[in-house]
N, CA, C and O atoms as a printed pandas DataFrame, in Angstrom:
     atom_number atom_name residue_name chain_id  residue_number  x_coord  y_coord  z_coord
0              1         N          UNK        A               1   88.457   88.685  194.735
1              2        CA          UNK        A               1   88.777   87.722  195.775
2              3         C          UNK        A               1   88.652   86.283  195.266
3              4         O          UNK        A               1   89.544   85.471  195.513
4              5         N          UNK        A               2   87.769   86.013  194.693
5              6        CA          UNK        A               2   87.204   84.576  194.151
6              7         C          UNK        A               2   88.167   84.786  192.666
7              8         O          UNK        A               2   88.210   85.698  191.841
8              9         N          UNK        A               3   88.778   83.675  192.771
9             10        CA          UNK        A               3   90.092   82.516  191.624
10            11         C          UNK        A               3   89.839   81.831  190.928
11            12         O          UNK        A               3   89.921   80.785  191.572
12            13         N          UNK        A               4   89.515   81.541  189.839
13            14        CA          UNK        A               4   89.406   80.361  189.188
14            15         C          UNK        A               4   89.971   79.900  188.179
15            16         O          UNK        A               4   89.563   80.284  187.083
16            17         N          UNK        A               5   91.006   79.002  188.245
17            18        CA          UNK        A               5   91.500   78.877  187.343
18            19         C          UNK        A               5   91.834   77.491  186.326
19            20         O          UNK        A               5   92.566   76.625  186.806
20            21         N          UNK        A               6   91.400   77.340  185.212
21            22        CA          UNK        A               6   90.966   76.169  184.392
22            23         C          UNK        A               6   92.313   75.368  183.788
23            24         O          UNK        A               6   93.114   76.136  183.255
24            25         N          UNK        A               7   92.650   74.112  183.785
25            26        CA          UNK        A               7   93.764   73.721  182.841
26            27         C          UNK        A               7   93.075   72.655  182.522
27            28         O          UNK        A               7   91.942   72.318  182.865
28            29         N          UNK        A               8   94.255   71.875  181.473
29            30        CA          UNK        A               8   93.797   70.435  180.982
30            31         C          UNK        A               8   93.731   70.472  179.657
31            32         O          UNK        A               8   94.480   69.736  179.017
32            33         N          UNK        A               9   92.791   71.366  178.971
33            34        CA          UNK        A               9   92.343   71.724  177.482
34            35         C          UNK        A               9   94.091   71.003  176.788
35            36         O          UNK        A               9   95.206   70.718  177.224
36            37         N          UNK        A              10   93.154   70.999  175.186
37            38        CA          UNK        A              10   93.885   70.604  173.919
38            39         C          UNK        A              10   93.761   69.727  173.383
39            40         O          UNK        A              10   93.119   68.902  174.033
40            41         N          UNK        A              11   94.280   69.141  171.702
41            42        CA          UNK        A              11   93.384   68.846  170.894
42            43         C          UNK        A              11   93.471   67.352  171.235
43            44         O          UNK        A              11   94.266   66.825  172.014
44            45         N          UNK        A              12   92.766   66.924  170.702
45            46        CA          UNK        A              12   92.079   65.486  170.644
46            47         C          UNK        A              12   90.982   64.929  169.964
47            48         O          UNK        A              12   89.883   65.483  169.960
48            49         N          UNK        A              13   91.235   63.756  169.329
49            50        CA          UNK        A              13   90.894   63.314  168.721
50            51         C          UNK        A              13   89.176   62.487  169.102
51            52         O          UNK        A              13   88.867   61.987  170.184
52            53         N          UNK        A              14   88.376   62.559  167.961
53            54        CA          UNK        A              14   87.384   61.978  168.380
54            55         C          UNK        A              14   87.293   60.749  169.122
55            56         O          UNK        A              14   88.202   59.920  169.097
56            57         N          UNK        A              15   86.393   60.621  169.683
57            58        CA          UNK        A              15   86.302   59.563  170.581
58            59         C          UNK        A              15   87.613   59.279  171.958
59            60         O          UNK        A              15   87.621   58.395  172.815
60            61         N          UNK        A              16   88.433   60.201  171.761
61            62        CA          UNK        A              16   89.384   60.313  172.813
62            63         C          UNK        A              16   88.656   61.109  174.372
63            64         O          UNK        A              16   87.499   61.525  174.439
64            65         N          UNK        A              17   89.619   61.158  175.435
65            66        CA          UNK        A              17   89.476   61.213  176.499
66            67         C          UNK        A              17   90.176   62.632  176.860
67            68         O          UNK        A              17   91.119   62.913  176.120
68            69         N          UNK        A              18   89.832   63.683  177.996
69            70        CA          UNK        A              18   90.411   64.652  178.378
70            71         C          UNK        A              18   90.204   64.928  179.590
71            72         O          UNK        A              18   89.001   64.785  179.808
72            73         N          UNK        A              19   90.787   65.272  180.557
73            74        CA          UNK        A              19   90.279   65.735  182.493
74            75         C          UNK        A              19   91.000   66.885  182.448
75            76         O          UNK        A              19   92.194   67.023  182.180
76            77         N          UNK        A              20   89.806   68.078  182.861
77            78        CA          UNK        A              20   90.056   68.828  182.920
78            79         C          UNK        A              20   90.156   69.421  184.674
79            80         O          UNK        A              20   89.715   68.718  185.584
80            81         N          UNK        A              21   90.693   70.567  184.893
81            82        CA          UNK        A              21   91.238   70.570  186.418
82            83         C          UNK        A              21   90.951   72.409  186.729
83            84         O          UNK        A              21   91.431   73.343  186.088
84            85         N          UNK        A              22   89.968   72.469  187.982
85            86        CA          UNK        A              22   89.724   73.828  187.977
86            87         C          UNK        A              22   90.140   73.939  189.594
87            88         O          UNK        A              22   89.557   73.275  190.451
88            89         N          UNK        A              23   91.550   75.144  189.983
89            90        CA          UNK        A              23   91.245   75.276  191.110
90            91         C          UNK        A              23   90.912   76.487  192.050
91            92         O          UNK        A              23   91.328   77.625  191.832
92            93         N          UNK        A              24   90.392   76.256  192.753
93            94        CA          UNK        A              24   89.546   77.061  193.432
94            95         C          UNK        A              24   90.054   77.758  194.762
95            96         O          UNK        A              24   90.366   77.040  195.712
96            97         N          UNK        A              25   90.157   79.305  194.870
97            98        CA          UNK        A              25   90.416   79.933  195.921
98            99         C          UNK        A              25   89.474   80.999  196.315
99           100         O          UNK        A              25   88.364   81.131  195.802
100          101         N          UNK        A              26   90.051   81.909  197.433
101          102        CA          UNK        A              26   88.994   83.276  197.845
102          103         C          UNK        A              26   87.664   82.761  198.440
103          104         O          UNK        A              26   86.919   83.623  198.906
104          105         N          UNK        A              27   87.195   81.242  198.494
105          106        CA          UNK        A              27   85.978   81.714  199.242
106          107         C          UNK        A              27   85.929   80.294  199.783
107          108         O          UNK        A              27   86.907   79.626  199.449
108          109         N          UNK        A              28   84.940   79.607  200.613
109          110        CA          UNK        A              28   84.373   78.751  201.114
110          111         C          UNK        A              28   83.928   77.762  200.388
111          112         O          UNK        A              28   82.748   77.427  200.295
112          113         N          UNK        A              29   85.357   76.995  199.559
113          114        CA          UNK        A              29   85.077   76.153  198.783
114          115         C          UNK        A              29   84.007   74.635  198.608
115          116         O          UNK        A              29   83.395   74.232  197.619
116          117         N          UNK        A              30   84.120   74.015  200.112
117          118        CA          UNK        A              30   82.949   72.972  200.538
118          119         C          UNK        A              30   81.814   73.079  200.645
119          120         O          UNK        A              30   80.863   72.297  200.650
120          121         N          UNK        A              31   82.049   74.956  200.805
121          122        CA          UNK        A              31   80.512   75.335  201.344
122          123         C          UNK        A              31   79.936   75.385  199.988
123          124         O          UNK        A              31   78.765   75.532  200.337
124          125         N          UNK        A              32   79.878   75.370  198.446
125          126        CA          UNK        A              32   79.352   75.652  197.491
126          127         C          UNK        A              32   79.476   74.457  196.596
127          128         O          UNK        A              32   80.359   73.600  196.534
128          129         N          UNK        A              33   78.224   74.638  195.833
129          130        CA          UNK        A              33   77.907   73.687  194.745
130          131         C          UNK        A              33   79.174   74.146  193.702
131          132         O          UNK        A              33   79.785   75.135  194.105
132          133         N          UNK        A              34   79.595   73.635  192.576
133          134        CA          UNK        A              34   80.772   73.937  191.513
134          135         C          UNK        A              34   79.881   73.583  190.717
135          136         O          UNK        A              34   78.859   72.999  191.076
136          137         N          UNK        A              35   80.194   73.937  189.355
137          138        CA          UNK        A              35   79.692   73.653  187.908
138          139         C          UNK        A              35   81.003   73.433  186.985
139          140         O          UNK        A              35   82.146   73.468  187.440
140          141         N          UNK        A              36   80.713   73.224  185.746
141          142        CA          UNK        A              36   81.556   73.183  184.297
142          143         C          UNK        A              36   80.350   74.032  183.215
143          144         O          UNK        A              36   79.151   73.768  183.129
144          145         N          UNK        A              37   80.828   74.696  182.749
145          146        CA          UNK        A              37   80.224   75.871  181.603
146          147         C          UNK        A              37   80.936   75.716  180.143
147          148         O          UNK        A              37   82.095   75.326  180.288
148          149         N          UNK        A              38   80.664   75.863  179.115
149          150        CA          UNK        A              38   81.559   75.661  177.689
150          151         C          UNK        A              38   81.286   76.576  176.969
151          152         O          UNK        A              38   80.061   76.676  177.030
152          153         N          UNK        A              39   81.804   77.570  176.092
153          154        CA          UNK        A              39   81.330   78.310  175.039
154          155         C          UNK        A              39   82.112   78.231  174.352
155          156         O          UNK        A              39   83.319   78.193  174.590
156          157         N          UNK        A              40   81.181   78.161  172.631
157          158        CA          UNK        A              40   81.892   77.791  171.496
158          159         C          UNK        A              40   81.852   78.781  170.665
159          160         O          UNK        A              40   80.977   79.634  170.806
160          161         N          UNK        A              41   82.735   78.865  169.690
161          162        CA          UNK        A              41   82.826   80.118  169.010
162          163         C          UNK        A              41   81.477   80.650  168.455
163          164         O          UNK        A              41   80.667   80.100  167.709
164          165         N          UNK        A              42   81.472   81.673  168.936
165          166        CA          UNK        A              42   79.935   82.594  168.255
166          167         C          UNK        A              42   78.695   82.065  168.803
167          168         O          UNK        A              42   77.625   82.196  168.209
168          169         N          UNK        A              43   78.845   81.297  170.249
169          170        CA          UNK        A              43   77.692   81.053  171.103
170          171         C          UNK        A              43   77.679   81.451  172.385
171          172         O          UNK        A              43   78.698   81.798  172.982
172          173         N          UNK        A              44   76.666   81.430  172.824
173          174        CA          UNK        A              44   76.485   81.142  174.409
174          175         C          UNK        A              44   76.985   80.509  175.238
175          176         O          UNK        A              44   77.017   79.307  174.973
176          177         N          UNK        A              45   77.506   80.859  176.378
177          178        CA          UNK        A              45   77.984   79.783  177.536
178          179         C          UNK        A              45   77.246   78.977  177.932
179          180         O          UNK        A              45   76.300   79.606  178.405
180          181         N          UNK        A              46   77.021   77.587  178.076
181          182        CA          UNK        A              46   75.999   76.632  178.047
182          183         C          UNK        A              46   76.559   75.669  179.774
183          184         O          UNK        A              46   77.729   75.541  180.134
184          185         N          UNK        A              47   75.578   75.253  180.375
185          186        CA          UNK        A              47   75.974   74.593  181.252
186          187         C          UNK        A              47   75.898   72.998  181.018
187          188         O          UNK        A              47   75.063   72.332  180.406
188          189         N          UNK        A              48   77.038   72.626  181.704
189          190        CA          UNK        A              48   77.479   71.096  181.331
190          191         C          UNK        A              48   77.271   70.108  182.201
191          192         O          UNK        A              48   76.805   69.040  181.804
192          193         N          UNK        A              49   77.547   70.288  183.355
193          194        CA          UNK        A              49   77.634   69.950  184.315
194          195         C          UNK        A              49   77.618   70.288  186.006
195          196         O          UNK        A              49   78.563   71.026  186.282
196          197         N          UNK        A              50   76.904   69.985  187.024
197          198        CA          UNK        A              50   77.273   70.368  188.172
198          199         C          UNK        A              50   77.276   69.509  189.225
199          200         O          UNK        A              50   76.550   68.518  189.146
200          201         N          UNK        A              51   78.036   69.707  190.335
201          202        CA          UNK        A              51   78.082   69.102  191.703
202          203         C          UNK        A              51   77.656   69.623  192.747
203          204         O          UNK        A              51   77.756   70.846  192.653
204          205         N          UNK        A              52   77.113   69.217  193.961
205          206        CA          UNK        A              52   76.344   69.729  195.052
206          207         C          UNK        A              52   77.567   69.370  195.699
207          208         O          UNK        A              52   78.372   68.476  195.436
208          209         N          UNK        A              53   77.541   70.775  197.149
209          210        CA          UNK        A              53   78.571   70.437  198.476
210          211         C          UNK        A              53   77.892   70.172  199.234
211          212         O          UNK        A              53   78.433   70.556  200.271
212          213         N          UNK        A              54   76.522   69.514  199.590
213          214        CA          UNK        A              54   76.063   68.842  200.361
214          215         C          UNK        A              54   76.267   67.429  200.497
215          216         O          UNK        A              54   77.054   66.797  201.202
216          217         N          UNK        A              55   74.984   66.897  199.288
217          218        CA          UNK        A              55   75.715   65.283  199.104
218          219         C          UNK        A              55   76.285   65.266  198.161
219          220         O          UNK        A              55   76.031   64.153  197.703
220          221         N          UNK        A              56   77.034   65.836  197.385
221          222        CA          UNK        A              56   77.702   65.188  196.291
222          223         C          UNK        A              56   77.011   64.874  194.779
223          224         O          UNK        A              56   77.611   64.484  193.778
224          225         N          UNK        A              57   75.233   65.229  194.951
225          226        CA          UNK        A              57   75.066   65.086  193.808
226          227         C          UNK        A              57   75.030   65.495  192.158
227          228         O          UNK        A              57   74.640   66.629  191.880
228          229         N          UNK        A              58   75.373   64.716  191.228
229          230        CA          UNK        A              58   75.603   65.222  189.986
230          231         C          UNK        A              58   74.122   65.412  189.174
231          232         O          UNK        A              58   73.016   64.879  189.264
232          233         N          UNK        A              59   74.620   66.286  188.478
233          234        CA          UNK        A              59   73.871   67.053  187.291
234          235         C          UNK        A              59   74.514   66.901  185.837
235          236         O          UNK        A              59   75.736   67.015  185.743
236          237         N          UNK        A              60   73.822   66.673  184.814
237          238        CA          UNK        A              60   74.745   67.014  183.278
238          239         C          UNK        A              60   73.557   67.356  182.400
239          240         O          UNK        A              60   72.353   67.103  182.432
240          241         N          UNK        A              61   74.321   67.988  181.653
241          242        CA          UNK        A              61   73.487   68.378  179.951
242          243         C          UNK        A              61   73.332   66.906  179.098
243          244         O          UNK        A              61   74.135   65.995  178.897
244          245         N          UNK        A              62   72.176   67.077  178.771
245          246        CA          UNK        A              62   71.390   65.735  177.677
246          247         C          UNK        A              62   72.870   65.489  177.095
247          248         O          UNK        A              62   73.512   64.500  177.450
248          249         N          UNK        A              63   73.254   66.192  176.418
249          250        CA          UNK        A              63   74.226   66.211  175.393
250          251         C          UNK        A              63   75.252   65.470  175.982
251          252         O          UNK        A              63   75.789   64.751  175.139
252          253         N          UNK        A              64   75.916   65.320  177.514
253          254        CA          UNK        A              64   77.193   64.653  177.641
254          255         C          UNK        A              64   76.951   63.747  178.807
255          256         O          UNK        A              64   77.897   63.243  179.413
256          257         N          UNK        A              65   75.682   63.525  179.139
257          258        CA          UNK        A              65   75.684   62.266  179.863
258          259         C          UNK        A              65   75.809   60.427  179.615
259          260         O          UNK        A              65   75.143   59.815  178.780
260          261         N          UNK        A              66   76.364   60.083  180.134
261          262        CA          UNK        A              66   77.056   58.722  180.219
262          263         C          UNK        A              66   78.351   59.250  179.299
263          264         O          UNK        A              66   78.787   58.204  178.817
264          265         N          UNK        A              67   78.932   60.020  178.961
265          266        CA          UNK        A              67   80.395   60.393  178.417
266          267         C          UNK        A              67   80.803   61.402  179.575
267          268         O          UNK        A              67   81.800   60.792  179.961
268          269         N          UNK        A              68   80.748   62.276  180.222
269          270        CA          UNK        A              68   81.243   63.342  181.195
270          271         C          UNK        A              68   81.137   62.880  182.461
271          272         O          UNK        A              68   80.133   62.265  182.822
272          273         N          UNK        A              69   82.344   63.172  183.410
273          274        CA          UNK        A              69   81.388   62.930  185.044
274          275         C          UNK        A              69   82.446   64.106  185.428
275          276         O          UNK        A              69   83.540   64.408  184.952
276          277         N          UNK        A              70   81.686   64.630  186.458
277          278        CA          UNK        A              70   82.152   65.876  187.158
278          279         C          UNK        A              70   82.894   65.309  188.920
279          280         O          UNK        A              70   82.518   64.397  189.655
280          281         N          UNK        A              71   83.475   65.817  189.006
281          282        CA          UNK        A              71   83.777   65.202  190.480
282          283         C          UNK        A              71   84.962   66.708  191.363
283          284         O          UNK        A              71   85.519   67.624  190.758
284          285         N          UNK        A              72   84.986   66.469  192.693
285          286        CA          UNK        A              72   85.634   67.373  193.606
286          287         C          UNK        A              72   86.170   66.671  194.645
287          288         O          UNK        A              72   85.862   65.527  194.979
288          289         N          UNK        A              73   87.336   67.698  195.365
289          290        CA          UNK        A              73   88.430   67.247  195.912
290          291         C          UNK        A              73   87.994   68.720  196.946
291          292         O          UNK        A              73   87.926   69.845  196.452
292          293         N          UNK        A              74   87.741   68.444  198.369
293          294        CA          UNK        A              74   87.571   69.450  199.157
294          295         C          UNK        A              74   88.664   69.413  199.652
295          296         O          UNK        A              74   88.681   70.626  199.862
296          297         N          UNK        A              75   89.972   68.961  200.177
297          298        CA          UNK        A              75   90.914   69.025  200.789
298          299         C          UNK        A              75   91.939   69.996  199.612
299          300         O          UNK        A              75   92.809   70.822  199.887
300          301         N          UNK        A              76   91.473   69.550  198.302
301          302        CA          UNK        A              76   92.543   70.484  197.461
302          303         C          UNK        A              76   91.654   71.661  196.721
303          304         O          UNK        A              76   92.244   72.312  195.859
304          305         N          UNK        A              77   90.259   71.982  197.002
305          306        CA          UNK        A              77   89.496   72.965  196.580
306          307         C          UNK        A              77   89.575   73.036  195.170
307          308         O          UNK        A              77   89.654   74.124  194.599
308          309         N          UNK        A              78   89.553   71.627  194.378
309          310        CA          UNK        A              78   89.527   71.335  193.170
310          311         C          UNK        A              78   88.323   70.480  192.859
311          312         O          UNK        A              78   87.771   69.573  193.482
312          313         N          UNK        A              79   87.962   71.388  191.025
313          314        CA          UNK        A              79   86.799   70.446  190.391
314          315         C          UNK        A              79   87.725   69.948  189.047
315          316         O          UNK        A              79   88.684   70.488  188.496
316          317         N          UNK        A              80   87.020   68.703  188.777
317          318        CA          UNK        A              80   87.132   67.955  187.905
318          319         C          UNK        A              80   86.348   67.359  186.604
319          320         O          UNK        A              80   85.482   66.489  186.698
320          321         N          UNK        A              81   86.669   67.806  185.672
321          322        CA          UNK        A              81   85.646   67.519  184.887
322          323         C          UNK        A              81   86.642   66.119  183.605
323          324         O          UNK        A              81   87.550   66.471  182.851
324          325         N          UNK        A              82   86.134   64.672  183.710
325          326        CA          UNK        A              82   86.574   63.936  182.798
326          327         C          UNK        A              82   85.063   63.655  181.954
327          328         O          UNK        A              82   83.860   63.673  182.216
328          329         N          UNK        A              83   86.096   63.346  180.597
329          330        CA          UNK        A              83   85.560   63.841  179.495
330          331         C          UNK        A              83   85.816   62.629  178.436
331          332         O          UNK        A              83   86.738   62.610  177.620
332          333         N          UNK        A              84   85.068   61.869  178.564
333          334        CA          UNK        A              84   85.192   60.130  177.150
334          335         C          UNK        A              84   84.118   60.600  176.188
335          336         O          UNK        A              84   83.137   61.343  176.224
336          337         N          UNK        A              85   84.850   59.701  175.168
337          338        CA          UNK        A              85   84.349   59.862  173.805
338          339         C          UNK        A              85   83.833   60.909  173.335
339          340         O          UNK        A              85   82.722   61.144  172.858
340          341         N          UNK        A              86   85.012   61.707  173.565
341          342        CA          UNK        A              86   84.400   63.085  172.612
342          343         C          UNK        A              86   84.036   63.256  171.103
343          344         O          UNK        A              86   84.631   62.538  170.300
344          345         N          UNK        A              87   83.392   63.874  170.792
345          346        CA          UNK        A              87   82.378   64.549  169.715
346          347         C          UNK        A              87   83.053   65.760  169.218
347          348         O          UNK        A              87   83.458   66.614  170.007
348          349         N          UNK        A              88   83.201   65.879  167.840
349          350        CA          UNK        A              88   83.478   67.597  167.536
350          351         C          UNK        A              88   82.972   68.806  167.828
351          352         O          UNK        A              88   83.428   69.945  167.730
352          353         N          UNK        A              89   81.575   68.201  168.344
353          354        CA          UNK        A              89   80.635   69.061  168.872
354          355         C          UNK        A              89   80.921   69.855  170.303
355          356         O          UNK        A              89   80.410   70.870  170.778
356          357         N          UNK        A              90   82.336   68.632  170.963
357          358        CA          UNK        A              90   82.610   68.958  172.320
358          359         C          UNK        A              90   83.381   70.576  172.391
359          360         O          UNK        A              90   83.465   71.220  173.436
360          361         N          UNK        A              91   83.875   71.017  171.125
361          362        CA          UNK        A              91   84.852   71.908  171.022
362          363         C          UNK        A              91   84.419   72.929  171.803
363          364         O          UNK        A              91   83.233   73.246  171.715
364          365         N          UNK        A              92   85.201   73.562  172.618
365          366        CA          UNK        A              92   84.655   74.837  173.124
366          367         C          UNK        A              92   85.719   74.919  173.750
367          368         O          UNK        A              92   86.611   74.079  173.866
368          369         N          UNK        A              93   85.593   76.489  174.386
369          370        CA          UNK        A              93   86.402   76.644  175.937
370          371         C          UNK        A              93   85.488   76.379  177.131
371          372         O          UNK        A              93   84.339   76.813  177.222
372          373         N          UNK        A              94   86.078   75.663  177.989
373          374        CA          UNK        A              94   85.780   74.995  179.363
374          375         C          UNK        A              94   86.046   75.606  180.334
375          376         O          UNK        A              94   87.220   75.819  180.633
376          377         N          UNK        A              95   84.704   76.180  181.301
377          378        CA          UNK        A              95   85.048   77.255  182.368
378          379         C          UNK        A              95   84.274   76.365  183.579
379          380         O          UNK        A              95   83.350   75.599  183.306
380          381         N          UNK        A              96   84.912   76.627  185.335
381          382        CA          UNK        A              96   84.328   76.374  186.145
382          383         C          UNK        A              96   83.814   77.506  186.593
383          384         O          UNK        A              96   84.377   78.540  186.235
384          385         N          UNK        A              97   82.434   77.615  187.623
385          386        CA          UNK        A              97   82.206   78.489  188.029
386          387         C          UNK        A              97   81.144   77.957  189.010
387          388         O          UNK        A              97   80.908   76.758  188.864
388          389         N          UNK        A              98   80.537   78.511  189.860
389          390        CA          UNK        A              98   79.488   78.227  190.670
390          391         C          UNK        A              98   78.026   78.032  189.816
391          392         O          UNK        A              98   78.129   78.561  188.709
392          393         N          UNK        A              99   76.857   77.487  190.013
393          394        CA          UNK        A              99   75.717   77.706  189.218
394          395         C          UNK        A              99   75.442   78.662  189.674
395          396         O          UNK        A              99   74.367   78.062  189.673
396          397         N          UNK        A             100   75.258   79.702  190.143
397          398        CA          UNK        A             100   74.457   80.472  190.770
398          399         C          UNK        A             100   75.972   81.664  190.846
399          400         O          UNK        A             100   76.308   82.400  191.774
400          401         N          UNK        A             101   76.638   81.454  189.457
401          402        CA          UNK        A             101   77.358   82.605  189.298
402          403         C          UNK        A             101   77.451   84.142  189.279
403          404         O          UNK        A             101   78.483   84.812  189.238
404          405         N          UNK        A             102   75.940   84.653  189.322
405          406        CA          UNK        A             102   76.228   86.169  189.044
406          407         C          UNK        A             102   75.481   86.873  190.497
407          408         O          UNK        A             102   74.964   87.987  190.581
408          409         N          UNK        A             103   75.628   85.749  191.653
409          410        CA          UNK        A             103   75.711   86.345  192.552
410          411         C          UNK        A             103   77.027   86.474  193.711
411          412         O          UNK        A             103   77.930   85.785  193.238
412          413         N          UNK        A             104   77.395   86.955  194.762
413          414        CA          UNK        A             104   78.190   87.420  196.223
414          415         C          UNK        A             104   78.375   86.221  195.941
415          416         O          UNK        A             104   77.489   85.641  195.313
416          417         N          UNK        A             105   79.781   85.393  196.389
417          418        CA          UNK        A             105   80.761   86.223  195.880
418          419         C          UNK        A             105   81.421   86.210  194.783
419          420         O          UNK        A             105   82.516   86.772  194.740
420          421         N          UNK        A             106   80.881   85.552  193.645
421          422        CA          UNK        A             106   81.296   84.991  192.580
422          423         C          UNK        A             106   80.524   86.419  191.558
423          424         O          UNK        A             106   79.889   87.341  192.069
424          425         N          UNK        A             107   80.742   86.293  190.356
425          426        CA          UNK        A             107   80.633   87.401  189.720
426          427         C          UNK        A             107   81.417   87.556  188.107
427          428         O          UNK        A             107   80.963   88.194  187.157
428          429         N          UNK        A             108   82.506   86.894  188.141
429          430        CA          UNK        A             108   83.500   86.796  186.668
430          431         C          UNK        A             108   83.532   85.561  186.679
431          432         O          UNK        A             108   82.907   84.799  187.417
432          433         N          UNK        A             109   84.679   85.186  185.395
433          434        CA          UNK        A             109   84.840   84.023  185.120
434          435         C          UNK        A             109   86.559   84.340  184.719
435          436         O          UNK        A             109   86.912   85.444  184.304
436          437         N          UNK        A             110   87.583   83.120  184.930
437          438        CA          UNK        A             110   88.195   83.047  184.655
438          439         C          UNK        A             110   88.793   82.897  183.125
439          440         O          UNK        A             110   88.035   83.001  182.161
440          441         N          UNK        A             111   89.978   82.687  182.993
441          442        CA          UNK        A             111   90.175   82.269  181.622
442          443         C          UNK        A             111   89.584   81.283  180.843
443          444         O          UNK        A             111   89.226   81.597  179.707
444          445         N          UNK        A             112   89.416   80.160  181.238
445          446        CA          UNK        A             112   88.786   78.699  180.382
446          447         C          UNK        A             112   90.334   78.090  179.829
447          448         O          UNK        A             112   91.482   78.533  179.869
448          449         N          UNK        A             113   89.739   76.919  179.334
449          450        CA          UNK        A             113   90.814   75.971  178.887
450          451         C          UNK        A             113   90.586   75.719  177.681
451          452         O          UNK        A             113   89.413   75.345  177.674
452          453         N          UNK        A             114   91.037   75.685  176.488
453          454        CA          UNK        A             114   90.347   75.631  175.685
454          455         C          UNK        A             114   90.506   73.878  175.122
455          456         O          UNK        A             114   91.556   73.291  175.380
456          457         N          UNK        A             115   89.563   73.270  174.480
457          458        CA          UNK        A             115   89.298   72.063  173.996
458          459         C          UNK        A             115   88.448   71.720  172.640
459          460         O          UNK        A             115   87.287   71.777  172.235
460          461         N          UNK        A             116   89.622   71.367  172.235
461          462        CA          UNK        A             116   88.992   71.259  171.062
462          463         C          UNK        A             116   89.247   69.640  169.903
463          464         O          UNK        A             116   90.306   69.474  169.297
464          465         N          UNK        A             117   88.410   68.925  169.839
465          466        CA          UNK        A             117   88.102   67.747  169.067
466          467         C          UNK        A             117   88.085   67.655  167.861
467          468         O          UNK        A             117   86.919   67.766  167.483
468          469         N          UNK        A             118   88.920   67.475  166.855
469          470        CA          UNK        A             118   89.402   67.228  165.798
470          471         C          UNK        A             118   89.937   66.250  165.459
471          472         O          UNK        A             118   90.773   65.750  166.211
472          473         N          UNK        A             119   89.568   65.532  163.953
473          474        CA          UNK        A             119   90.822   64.388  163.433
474          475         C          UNK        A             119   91.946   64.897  162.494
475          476         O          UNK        A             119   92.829   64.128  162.115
């Protein structure tokens, strides 16, 4: 029932810019917090970022704060993740998902976008 589906990804250059675009169906989109997740080849899915559907507040990983801001669109059940001065380190695939993913009604993950930072 729950959709998620990631675009935006591709290559770019260090210190360049990317917005990525996740949209969201199957459930009670306002009613839930959203996240951004990344996994890089031969690691763990790591969390990046999140937003609250209460007030709006943000969360990020040490690693991409003052470069990342996360943001949402409740009328279009879309998250947003923009992305300055990237790092090679940024490379990964880029997934949205709820924080509190491996419970009702969330459970998988979509495809991801993939992104990757290179000169």
């Amino acid at each position: 029932q729950v959709q998620l589906v990631e675009s935006g990804g591709g290559l770019v250059q260090p210190g360049g810019s990317l917005r990525l675009s996740c949209a969201a169906s199957g459930f009670a989109f306002s009613s839930y917090a959203m996240s951004w997740y990344r996994q890089a080849p031969g690691k763990e899915r790591e969390l990046v970022a999140t937003i609250t559907s209460a007030h709006g507040v943000t969360n990020y990983a040490d690693s991409v704060k003052g470069r990342f801001t996360i943001s949402r669109d409740n009328r279009k059940n879309m998250v947003y993740l923009q992305m300055n001065s990237l790092k090679p380190e940024d490379t990964a695939v880029y997934y949205c998902n709820a924080p509190y993913y491996d419970a009702p009604p969330f459970g998988s993950w979509g495809q991801g976008t993939q992104v990757t930072v290179s000169s």
